[in-house]
Short mmCIF file of C-alpha atoms and ligand atoms in Angstrom, two decimals:
data_model
loop_
_atom_site.label_atom_id
_atom_site.label_comp_id
_atom_site.label_asym_id
_atom_site.label_seq_id
_atom_site.Cartn_x
_atom_site.Cartn_y
_atom_site.Cartn_z
CA UNK K 1 114.20 106.09 112.16
CA UNK K 2 115.48 106.72 108.74
CA UNK K 3 114.28 109.72 106.83
CA UNK K 4 112.60 109.05 103.54
CA UNK K 5 112.45 111.69 100.93
CA UNK K 6 109.10 113.19 100.13
CA UNK K 7 107.01 110.96 97.98
CA UNK K 8 103.83 111.85 96.24
CA UNK K 9 101.29 109.33 97.29
CA UNK K 10 99.97 108.04 94.10
CA UNK K 11 97.17 105.59 94.66
CA UNK K 12 95.90 105.67 91.11
CA UNK K 13 99.07 104.21 89.63
CA UNK K 14 99.07 101.69 92.40
CA UNK K 15 95.48 100.95 91.63
CA UNK K 16 96.31 100.32 87.99
CA UNK K 17 99.25 98.20 89.00
CA UNK K 18 97.14 96.22 91.41
CA UNK K 19 94.76 95.21 88.69
CA UNK K 20 97.39 93.18 86.93
CA UNK K 21 99.35 92.06 89.94
CA UNK K 22 97.26 89.45 91.63
CA UNK K 23 99.73 89.11 94.47
CA UNK K 24 98.59 92.47 95.77
CA UNK K 25 95.11 91.19 96.45
CA UNK K 26 92.17 93.51 96.54
CA UNK K 27 93.52 96.16 98.86
CA UNK K 28 92.75 98.96 96.42
CA UNK K 29 89.47 97.76 95.06
CA UNK K 30 86.92 100.51 95.20
CA UNK K 31 89.51 103.04 96.22
CA UNK K 32 89.27 105.00 93.05
CA UNK K 33 85.49 105.13 93.00
CA UNK K 34 84.65 107.78 95.61
CA UNK K 35 82.98 110.96 94.43
CA UNK K 36 85.26 113.31 96.33
CA UNK K 37 88.92 112.96 95.66
CA UNK K 38 91.89 113.33 97.95
CA UNK K 39 95.50 114.00 97.12
CA UNK K 40 98.08 113.21 99.81
CA UNK K 41 101.79 113.95 100.16
CA UNK K 42 103.93 112.39 102.88
CA UNK K 43 107.12 113.78 104.40
CA UNK K 44 109.42 112.59 107.16
CA UNK K 45 110.08 109.17 108.63
CA UNK K 46 108.74 105.72 107.88
CA UNK K 47 106.19 106.10 110.66
CA UNK K 48 104.65 109.00 108.81
CA UNK K 49 104.48 106.91 105.63
CA UNK K 50 102.85 104.17 107.64
CA UNK K 51 100.40 106.70 109.12
CA UNK K 52 99.43 107.85 105.64
CA UNK K 53 98.22 104.29 105.03
CA UNK K 54 95.97 104.63 108.09
CA UNK K 55 94.73 108.01 106.86
CA UNK K 56 93.98 106.50 103.43
CA UNK K 57 92.01 103.75 105.11
CA UNK K 58 89.94 106.26 107.11
CA UNK K 59 89.31 108.35 103.98
CA UNK K 60 88.39 105.37 101.84
CA UNK K 61 85.91 104.24 104.50
CA UNK K 62 84.25 107.61 104.40
CA UNK K 63 83.80 107.46 100.65
CA UNK K 64 86.85 109.27 99.34
CA UNK K 65 88.58 108.36 96.14
CA UNK K 66 92.11 109.43 95.32
CA UNK K 67 93.89 111.33 92.62
CA UNK K 68 97.51 111.76 91.70
CA UNK K 69 96.78 115.15 90.24
CA UNK K 70 96.48 117.85 92.88
CA UNK K 71 94.56 120.03 90.44
CA UNK K 72 91.73 117.50 90.39
CA UNK K 73 91.56 117.15 94.16
CA UNK K 74 88.77 118.26 96.48
CA UNK K 75 91.03 117.67 99.45
CA UNK K 76 94.79 118.10 99.68
CA UNK K 77 96.53 116.60 102.71
CA UNK K 78 100.17 117.07 103.66
CA UNK K 79 101.41 114.57 106.23
CA UNK K 80 104.26 116.58 107.68
CA UNK K 81 107.51 116.33 109.63
CA UNK K 82 109.02 118.74 112.16
CA UNK K 83 112.30 117.03 112.89
CA UNK K 84 114.51 119.80 111.49
CA UNK K 85 113.82 123.36 110.41
CA UNK K 86 114.35 122.36 106.79
CA UNK K 87 111.56 119.83 106.97
CA UNK K 88 109.14 122.52 108.02
CA UNK K 89 110.28 125.14 105.52
CA UNK K 90 109.64 122.67 102.74
CA UNK K 91 106.03 122.39 103.91
CA UNK K 92 105.56 126.16 104.08
CA UNK K 93 106.67 126.33 100.45
CA UNK K 94 104.21 123.62 99.48
CA UNK K 95 101.43 125.48 101.28
CA UNK K 96 102.24 128.60 99.27
CA UNK K 97 101.94 126.51 96.13
CA UNK K 98 98.55 125.16 97.16
CA UNK K 99 97.43 128.70 97.85
CA UNK K 100 97.77 129.41 94.14
CA UNK K 101 95.68 126.35 93.30
CA UNK K 102 93.08 127.36 95.87
CA UNK K 103 92.72 130.70 94.12
CA UNK K 104 91.54 128.94 91.01
CA UNK K 105 89.53 126.40 92.95
CA UNK K 106 88.11 128.06 96.08
CA UNK K 107 86.31 124.85 97.11
CA UNK K 108 89.60 123.04 97.60
CA UNK K 109 90.22 121.95 101.19
CA UNK K 110 93.82 121.95 102.39
CA UNK K 111 94.80 120.01 105.48
CA UNK K 112 98.02 119.58 107.43
CA UNK K 113 98.53 116.27 109.23
CA UNK K 114 101.38 114.80 111.24
CA UNK K 115 104.10 116.29 113.35
CA UNK K 116 103.95 119.88 112.14
CA UNK K 117 100.20 119.90 112.75
CA UNK K 118 100.87 118.75 116.29
CA UNK K 119 103.68 121.21 116.90
CA UNK K 120 102.05 124.33 115.50
CA UNK K 121 98.40 123.51 116.16
CA UNK K 122 96.04 126.45 115.58
CA UNK K 123 98.98 128.63 114.59
CA UNK K 124 98.93 126.88 111.25
CA UNK K 125 95.43 128.19 110.61
CA UNK K 126 96.20 131.69 111.79
CA UNK K 127 99.57 132.18 110.20
CA UNK K 128 99.04 130.67 106.83
CA UNK K 129 95.52 131.78 106.10
CA UNK K 130 95.36 128.90 103.68
CA UNK K 131 95.00 125.80 105.80
CA UNK K 132 91.46 124.59 106.54
CA UNK K 133 92.23 121.51 108.55
CA UNK K 134 94.87 120.62 111.14
CA UNK K 135 95.03 117.05 112.44
CA UNK K 136 97.63 115.58 114.77
CA UNK K 137 98.99 112.01 114.59
CA UNK K 138 96.59 110.58 117.18
CA UNK K 139 93.43 112.11 115.73
CA UNK K 140 93.12 110.50 112.29
CA UNK K 141 89.94 108.65 113.21
CA UNK K 142 88.20 112.00 113.47
CA UNK K 143 89.13 113.07 109.93
CA UNK K 144 85.68 112.42 108.41
CA UNK K 145 83.95 114.60 111.03
CA UNK K 146 86.56 117.32 110.66
CA UNK K 147 86.25 117.27 106.89
CA UNK K 148 82.48 117.70 107.26
CA UNK K 149 83.09 120.73 109.43
CA UNK K 150 85.32 122.21 106.77
CA UNK K 151 82.70 121.48 104.13
CA UNK K 152 80.22 123.44 106.16
CA UNK K 153 82.48 126.45 106.01
CA UNK K 154 84.42 126.20 109.27
CA UNK K 155 88.03 125.46 109.90
CA UNK K 156 88.77 122.36 111.94
CA UNK K 157 91.50 121.30 114.33
CA UNK K 158 92.12 118.16 116.33
CA UNK K 159 95.56 117.81 117.83
CA UNK K 160 94.69 115.81 120.92
CA UNK K 161 97.36 113.30 121.76
CA UNK K 162 96.32 109.99 123.21
CA UNK K 163 97.81 107.52 125.64
CA UNK K 164 96.02 104.60 124.02
CA UNK K 165 95.56 105.15 120.29
CA UNK K 166 97.46 102.58 118.21
CA UNK K 167 95.02 102.27 115.27
CA UNK K 168 95.36 98.53 115.90
CA UNK K 169 91.96 97.73 114.40
CA UNK K 170 92.34 99.77 111.21
CA UNK K 171 93.52 97.95 108.12
CA UNK K 172 96.11 100.20 106.47
CA UNK K 173 95.67 100.80 102.77
CA UNK K 174 99.08 99.83 101.36
CA UNK K 175 100.07 102.83 99.32
CA UNK K 176 103.82 103.15 99.55
CA UNK K 177 104.47 99.64 98.52
CA UNK K 178 106.02 97.43 95.91
CA UNK K 179 103.75 94.53 96.90
CA UNK K 180 106.70 92.75 98.50
CA UNK K 181 107.68 94.80 101.51
CA UNK K 182 105.42 96.60 104.00
CA UNK K 183 105.62 98.59 107.23
CA UNK K 184 103.80 97.58 110.39
CA UNK K 185 103.63 100.17 113.15
CA UNK K 186 104.05 98.36 116.48
CA UNK K 187 104.14 101.33 118.82
CA UNK K 188 103.56 105.06 118.82
CA UNK K 189 105.07 108.02 120.60
CA UNK K 190 108.33 108.23 122.50
CA UNK K 191 109.11 108.55 126.20
CA UNK K 192 112.77 109.36 125.75
CA UNK K 193 113.69 112.95 126.04
CA UNK K 194 116.68 113.27 123.77
CA UNK K 195 117.37 116.95 124.24
CA UNK K 196 117.51 117.80 120.52
CA UNK K 197 114.34 115.98 119.55
CA UNK K 198 110.85 117.25 118.85
CA UNK K 199 109.24 113.79 118.50
CA UNK K 200 108.11 113.37 122.13
CA UNK K 201 106.20 116.64 121.71
CA UNK K 202 104.66 115.80 118.36
CA UNK K 203 103.90 112.13 118.93
CA UNK K 204 103.12 112.02 122.63
CA UNK K 205 103.59 109.23 125.11
CA UNK K 206 104.89 105.87 124.15
CA UNK K 207 102.35 103.06 123.78
CA UNK K 208 102.65 99.58 122.35
CA UNK K 209 100.15 97.91 120.08
CA UNK K 210 98.79 94.52 121.03
CA UNK K 211 100.82 91.65 119.58
CA UNK K 212 97.83 89.70 118.25
CA UNK K 213 96.85 92.53 115.91
CA UNK K 214 100.47 92.81 114.76
CA UNK K 215 100.75 89.10 114.03
CA UNK K 216 97.40 89.20 112.25
CA UNK K 217 98.57 92.08 110.07
CA UNK K 218 101.80 90.25 109.23
CA UNK K 219 99.84 87.10 108.39
CA UNK K 220 97.45 89.04 106.12
CA UNK K 221 100.37 90.63 104.34
CA UNK K 222 102.02 87.26 103.86
CA UNK K 223 98.82 85.80 102.46
CA UNK K 224 98.63 88.73 100.05
CA UNK K 225 102.06 87.94 98.66
CA UNK K 226 104.23 90.19 100.80
CA UNK K 227 107.56 88.68 101.80
CA UNK K 228 109.00 91.33 104.10
CA UNK K 229 107.64 93.34 107.02
CA UNK K 230 109.40 96.16 108.86
CA UNK K 231 108.22 96.67 112.44
CA UNK K 232 108.19 100.37 113.18
CA UNK K 233 108.52 102.46 116.30
CA UNK K 234 110.66 105.36 117.54
CA UNK K 235 112.27 102.98 120.01
CA UNK K 236 111.24 99.41 119.25
CA UNK K 237 113.39 97.97 122.03
CA UNK K 238 111.09 99.44 124.62
CA UNK K 239 108.06 97.67 123.09
CA UNK K 240 106.09 96.10 125.92
CA UNK K 241 102.57 94.74 125.84
CA UNK K 242 101.53 92.89 128.97
CA UNK K 243 104.19 90.17 129.20
CA UNK K 244 105.39 90.46 125.60
CA UNK K 245 108.74 92.19 125.14
CA UNK K 246 110.22 93.26 121.80
CA UNK K 247 112.23 90.02 121.62
CA UNK K 248 109.00 88.09 122.21
CA UNK K 249 107.19 90.06 119.52
CA UNK K 250 110.01 89.53 117.03
CA UNK K 251 109.76 85.81 117.60
CA UNK K 252 105.98 85.79 117.13
CA UNK K 253 106.30 87.66 113.82
CA UNK K 254 109.21 85.47 112.67
CA UNK K 255 106.98 82.43 113.23
CA UNK K 256 104.29 83.73 110.84
CA UNK K 257 106.17 82.13 107.93
CA UNK K 258 109.77 81.08 107.48
CA UNK K 259 109.97 82.93 104.17
CA UNK K 260 108.60 86.20 105.53
CA UNK K 261 111.53 88.47 106.25
CA UNK K 262 111.30 90.53 109.40
CA UNK K 263 113.05 93.87 109.87
CA UNK K 264 112.61 96.59 112.46
CA UNK K 265 113.46 100.23 113.08
CA UNK K 266 114.53 102.09 115.18
CA UNK K 267 116.61 100.50 117.91
CA UNK K 268 117.94 102.57 120.77
CA UNK K 269 121.48 101.78 121.98
CA UNK K 270 120.47 102.15 125.62
CA UNK K 271 117.57 99.69 125.26
CA UNK K 272 118.57 97.00 122.79
CA UNK K 273 118.97 93.75 124.74
CA UNK K 274 120.88 90.52 124.31
CA UNK K 275 117.49 88.83 124.10
CA UNK K 276 116.65 90.77 120.95
CA UNK K 277 119.99 90.03 119.31
CA UNK K 278 119.87 86.39 120.34
CA UNK K 279 116.37 86.11 118.84
CA UNK K 280 117.67 87.66 115.61
CA UNK K 281 120.48 85.12 115.52
CA UNK K 282 118.05 82.22 116.12
CA UNK K 283 115.65 82.98 113.25
CA UNK K 284 116.97 82.95 109.74
CA UNK K 285 114.14 85.18 108.53
CA UNK K 286 114.87 88.00 111.00
CA UNK K 287 117.26 90.08 108.94
CA UNK K 288 120.79 90.63 110.18
CA UNK K 289 120.54 94.36 110.12
CA UNK K 290 120.26 96.97 112.86
CA UNK K 291 119.77 100.70 112.55
CA UNK K 292 121.38 101.92 115.77
CA UNK K 293 121.57 105.72 115.87
CA UNK K 294 124.66 106.87 117.75
CA UNK K 295 124.23 110.66 117.20
CA UNK K 296 127.74 111.50 118.48
CA UNK K 297 131.03 109.83 119.35
CA UNK K 298 131.64 112.07 122.35
CA UNK K 299 130.41 110.99 125.78
CA UNK K 300 130.07 114.61 126.91
CA UNK K 301 127.84 115.45 123.95
CA UNK K 302 125.83 112.25 124.39
CA UNK K 303 125.22 113.25 127.99
CA UNK K 304 124.01 116.69 126.89
CA UNK K 305 121.84 115.00 124.30
CA UNK K 306 120.32 112.95 127.11
CA UNK K 307 120.81 109.76 125.12
CA UNK K 308 121.38 107.58 128.17
CA UNK K 309 124.64 105.98 127.00
CA UNK K 310 128.29 106.86 126.56
CA UNK K 311 130.70 106.22 123.69
CA UNK K 312 132.06 103.18 125.55
CA UNK K 313 128.60 101.77 126.19
CA UNK K 314 127.75 102.13 122.51
CA UNK K 315 130.92 100.35 121.47
CA UNK K 316 130.18 97.57 123.98
CA UNK K 317 126.72 97.12 122.43
CA UNK K 318 128.30 96.80 119.00
CA UNK K 319 130.67 94.19 120.37
CA UNK K 320 127.78 92.28 121.94
CA UNK K 321 125.83 92.40 118.66
CA UNK K 322 128.79 91.24 116.59
CA UNK K 323 129.40 88.47 119.14
CA UNK K 324 126.00 86.98 118.28
CA UNK K 325 125.90 87.98 114.60
CA UNK K 326 129.36 88.53 113.09
CA UNK K 327 128.00 89.52 109.67
CA UNK K 328 125.48 92.06 111.01
CA UNK K 329 124.68 95.05 108.78
CA UNK K 330 124.79 98.29 110.76
CA UNK K 331 123.55 101.76 110.00
CA UNK K 332 123.30 104.85 112.17
CA UNK K 333 122.18 108.47 112.51
CA UNK K 334 124.66 111.23 113.28
CA UNK K 335 124.17 114.86 114.25
CA UNK K 336 127.03 117.27 113.52
CA UNK K 337 127.54 120.48 115.49
CA UNK K 338 125.33 119.96 118.51
CA UNK K 339 125.47 122.76 121.13
CA UNK K 340 129.03 123.45 122.36
CA UNK K 341 130.56 120.59 120.33
CA UNK K 342 134.33 121.14 120.06
CA UNK K 343 136.60 120.20 117.19
CA UNK K 344 137.99 117.38 119.31
CA UNK K 345 134.50 116.05 120.05
CA UNK K 346 133.70 116.16 116.36
CA UNK K 347 136.83 114.07 115.71
CA UNK K 348 135.59 111.59 118.30
CA UNK K 349 132.51 111.11 116.13
CA UNK K 350 134.73 110.46 113.12
CA UNK K 351 136.86 108.00 115.08
CA UNK K 352 133.81 106.13 116.35
CA UNK K 353 132.51 105.80 112.80
CA UNK K 354 135.87 104.48 111.72
CA UNK K 355 135.92 102.03 114.62
CA UNK K 356 132.41 100.65 114.07
CA UNK K 357 132.58 100.80 110.27
CA UNK K 358 128.90 101.49 109.67
CA UNK K 359 127.59 100.20 106.37
CA UNK K 360 125.48 103.32 105.94
CA UNK K 361 124.30 106.39 107.83
CA UNK K 362 121.82 109.24 107.87
CA UNK K 363 123.75 112.39 108.68
CA UNK K 364 122.45 115.81 109.68
CA UNK K 365 123.66 119.05 111.15
CA UNK K 366 122.00 120.14 114.35
CA UNK K 367 118.85 122.14 113.93
CA UNK K 368 117.44 123.71 117.05
CA UNK K 369 113.78 122.90 117.63
CA UNK K 370 111.63 125.24 119.71
CA UNK K 371 110.46 123.79 123.00
CA UNK K 372 112.99 120.97 123.18
CA UNK K 373 115.24 120.52 126.21
CA UNK K 374 118.29 121.62 124.24
CA UNK K 375 116.56 124.78 123.06
CA UNK K 376 115.72 125.64 126.65
CA UNK K 377 119.01 124.66 128.27
CA UNK K 378 121.82 125.16 125.77
CA UNK K 379 122.91 127.74 123.30
CA UNK K 380 122.99 126.72 119.64
CA UNK K 381 126.50 128.11 119.44
CA UNK K 382 128.30 126.16 116.72
CA UNK K 383 128.34 128.53 113.71
CA UNK K 384 126.52 127.27 110.66
CA UNK K 385 129.63 127.11 108.45
CA UNK K 386 131.34 124.93 111.05
CA UNK K 387 128.32 122.65 111.37
CA UNK K 388 128.26 122.28 107.61
CA UNK K 389 131.98 121.61 107.34
CA UNK K 390 131.80 118.97 110.08
CA UNK K 391 128.83 117.38 108.39
CA UNK K 392 130.71 117.32 105.10
CA UNK K 393 133.60 115.51 106.79
CA UNK K 394 131.23 113.00 108.32
CA UNK K 395 129.57 112.37 104.97
CA UNK K 396 132.89 112.00 103.20
CA UNK K 397 134.09 109.46 105.75
CA UNK K 398 130.82 107.52 105.56
CA UNK K 399 131.00 107.45 101.77
CA UNK K 400 134.39 105.82 102.05
CA UNK K 401 133.19 103.35 104.72
CA UNK K 402 130.16 102.43 102.61
CA UNK K 403 132.32 101.92 99.53
CA UNK K 404 134.75 99.73 101.49
CA UNK K 405 131.95 97.75 103.07
CA UNK K 406 130.43 97.07 99.65
CA UNK K 407 133.83 96.28 98.15
CA UNK K 408 134.23 93.61 100.85
CA UNK K 409 131.12 91.89 99.57
CA UNK K 410 132.44 91.35 96.06
CA UNK K 411 132.89 87.61 95.55
CA UNK K 412 130.21 86.70 98.11
CA UNK K 413 126.81 85.20 97.38
CA UNK K 414 123.68 86.58 99.06
CA UNK K 415 120.07 85.56 99.30
CA UNK K 416 118.16 88.47 97.81
CA UNK K 417 114.43 89.20 98.03
CA UNK K 418 113.43 90.66 94.66
CA UNK K 419 111.56 93.94 95.07
CA UNK K 420 111.10 94.92 91.44
CA UNK K 421 112.84 96.53 88.50
CA UNK K 422 116.03 98.40 89.22
CA UNK K 423 115.70 102.17 89.00
CA UNK K 424 118.16 102.38 86.15
CA UNK K 425 117.00 99.60 83.86
CA UNK K 426 113.97 97.44 83.20
CA UNK K 427 116.38 94.66 82.28
CA UNK K 428 117.62 94.43 85.86
CA UNK K 429 115.96 93.43 89.10
CA UNK K 430 116.73 95.01 92.44
CA UNK K 431 116.26 93.66 95.92
CA UNK K 432 118.00 93.66 99.25
CA UNK K 433 120.17 91.15 101.00
CA UNK K 434 119.84 90.17 104.64
CA UNK K 435 122.11 93.09 105.65
CA UNK K 436 119.81 95.56 103.93
CA UNK K 437 122.15 96.30 101.03
CA UNK K 438 120.59 96.98 97.66
CA UNK K 439 121.59 94.37 95.08
CA UNK K 440 121.07 94.82 91.32
CA UNK K 441 121.32 91.98 88.81
CA UNK K 442 120.18 91.17 85.24
CA UNK K 443 116.85 89.41 84.72
CA UNK K 444 118.40 86.41 83.03
CA UNK K 445 116.03 83.90 84.57
CA UNK K 446 112.63 84.66 83.05
CA UNK K 447 110.73 82.74 85.68
CA UNK K 448 111.83 85.07 88.48
CA UNK K 449 109.47 87.77 89.76
CA UNK K 450 109.16 90.28 92.61
CA UNK K 451 108.63 88.48 95.91
CA UNK K 452 110.94 85.60 94.94
CA UNK K 453 114.17 84.82 96.72
CA UNK K 454 117.25 84.35 94.61
CA UNK K 455 120.96 83.74 95.26
CA UNK K 456 123.08 86.48 93.76
CA UNK K 457 126.84 86.31 93.31
CA UNK K 458 128.37 89.78 93.71
CA UNK K 459 130.73 90.80 90.93
CA UNK K 460 131.22 94.53 91.61
CA UNK K 461 129.97 97.37 93.77
CA UNK K 462 129.50 101.10 94.16
CA UNK K 463 129.05 103.12 97.36
CA UNK K 464 125.33 102.49 97.31
CA UNK K 465 124.77 99.21 95.49
CA UNK K 466 126.05 95.68 95.03
CA UNK K 467 126.00 94.41 91.46
CA UNK K 468 125.84 90.74 90.65
CA UNK K 469 124.52 87.75 88.78
CA UNK K 470 121.78 85.32 89.81
CA UNK K 471 123.21 81.84 90.42
N1 SAH Q 501 113.71 107.50 117.25
C1 SAH Q 501 114.84 107.59 116.48
C2 SAH Q 501 115.07 108.90 115.78
C3 SAH Q 501 114.00 109.62 115.09
S1 SAH Q 501 114.50 111.10 114.37
C4 SAH Q 501 116.02 107.37 117.37
O1 SAH Q 501 115.94 107.46 118.56
O2 SAH Q 501 117.09 107.17 116.84
C5 SAH Q 501 115.70 110.59 113.19
C6 SAH Q 501 117.01 111.24 113.34
O3 SAH Q 501 116.93 112.63 113.08
C7 SAH Q 501 117.64 111.17 114.72
O4 SAH Q 501 118.24 109.94 114.96
C8 SAH Q 501 118.63 112.29 114.67
O5 SAH Q 501 119.87 111.87 114.15
C9 SAH Q 501 118.01 113.28 113.71
N2 SAH Q 501 117.51 114.45 114.42
C10 SAH Q 501 116.54 114.49 115.34
N3 SAH Q 501 116.39 115.74 115.81
C11 SAH Q 501 117.29 116.51 115.18
C12 SAH Q 501 117.65 117.89 115.24
N4 SAH Q 501 117.04 118.72 116.07
N5 SAH Q 501 118.65 118.33 114.43
C13 SAH Q 501 119.28 117.48 113.60
N6 SAH Q 501 118.98 116.17 113.50
C14 SAH Q 501 118.02 115.69 114.29
FE1 SF4 Q 502 113.65 111.47 119.47
FE2 SF4 Q 502 115.23 110.24 121.16
FE3 SF4 Q 502 112.69 109.51 120.97
FE4 SF4 Q 502 114.37 108.98 118.99
S1 SF4 Q 502 114.48 108.14 121.06
S2 SF4 Q 502 112.33 109.82 118.81
S3 SF4 Q 502 115.71 110.74 119.01
S4 SF4 Q 502 113.43 111.45 121.72
FE1 F3S Q 503 108.83 111.28 111.97
FE2 F3S Q 503 109.41 113.77 111.43
FE3 F3S Q 503 107.49 113.24 113.08
S1 F3S Q 503 110.83 112.17 111.71
S2 F3S Q 503 107.98 111.30 113.99
S3 F3S Q 503 107.56 112.72 110.92
S4 F3S Q 503 108.95 114.85 113.30
#
């Protein structure tokens, strides 16, 4: 699952925007009217961003309004990530900051949600002395009761994990959205035990959400003007609900509307099946893009990581995928400097990257997480400078591969779903092509608007973007 940068959840601007963008429907109506106001920040992966939309729905139902100004808030919530040490230290800094605000406003309630809440539990209350509320990812329905407890002067914790909770019946309040593209969580938790990873501990056992509620959500989104849904799970290929497999689910969602794009994340190399890839090839609206985290190019390291595949197996999967879909867009995740990784094994990662030619990648150096298999079994023995140097080499190589991949697209024409104004200029639109590449082009055609499809001829490129002209 790709890591998003921290975003301040800003419902008020979205509310304003909604008023003049009819395609967004009435999702925000009434949201700004509650007496008590909440301010929420989200960190970590797309699933956390998707969870914040569930949290917003629970809060709105219990009469909360929202503010984008933390100084006006009665309740501050941080939806947190534990994946690497860095992720957590960022949160500790934020908590220190909110301590200063609390001094001026002693009534302010501060809550920690998400993976760090689950990992640290009560410790968060004890150690910080500034958190009032700790709520794990499966306990968001209990937020209103917990908030009441805090209001009555207690501190409240619920970090129970569930084997069933999928929040299937809750209508997410679409906060992190451009009105075109939305996330749909299809499963929660993870049953893999990758030795480096904290997620199985923070998110609990894997469970799939029923397909009817997923299709209903996709249909609602489509009717509200959305043109792209991303199906989310830590390992979507192991989705299973009664007789419906992930391939079956993909097909059901693809059938919602032929102009609703379907994406998904994350796939696991050991679990992705021919069925899934064949289904992708069969439906034009299932995007030709797969995020397939490899983590390492060395079979020995992969074994220690408990990933369940070897270098050769991974390369075979890529071959299978390209057999069905020659123009597939591919991205990956890579960890540099895992326990005992040698220089030669690091070079195997570089050579695998070169061989696959990923279009993009999320790259990290190994960060030991307490309680994980790797922390218990292996020594975190690659010195930090070496980890960082290896990571730098990986990033440099990927930058070149991304540049080359984009350069290859110059002269091609792509169908682009317009997402909105480009970041750099209000005179340009941006949107992505089927392969998930960002395309920027001038707004020459005045009738075009976000949510429309347009053919764009690519005239130049950078490492991150394709630049073109609508045709
Ligand atoms: N479910 C997804 C991954 C979720 S975490 C999958 O199986 O691919 C996203 C990425 O963070 C992982 O793919 C991995 O590359 C990275 N990551 C996870 N734990 C890490 C750790 N302890 N140190 C460094 N990177 C880590
Ligand atoms: Fe973590 Fe592995 Fe599960 Fe991904 S598949 S969330 S890396 S344990
Ligand atoms: Fe996601 Fe971070 Fe949790 S990556 S699942 S928010 S540990």
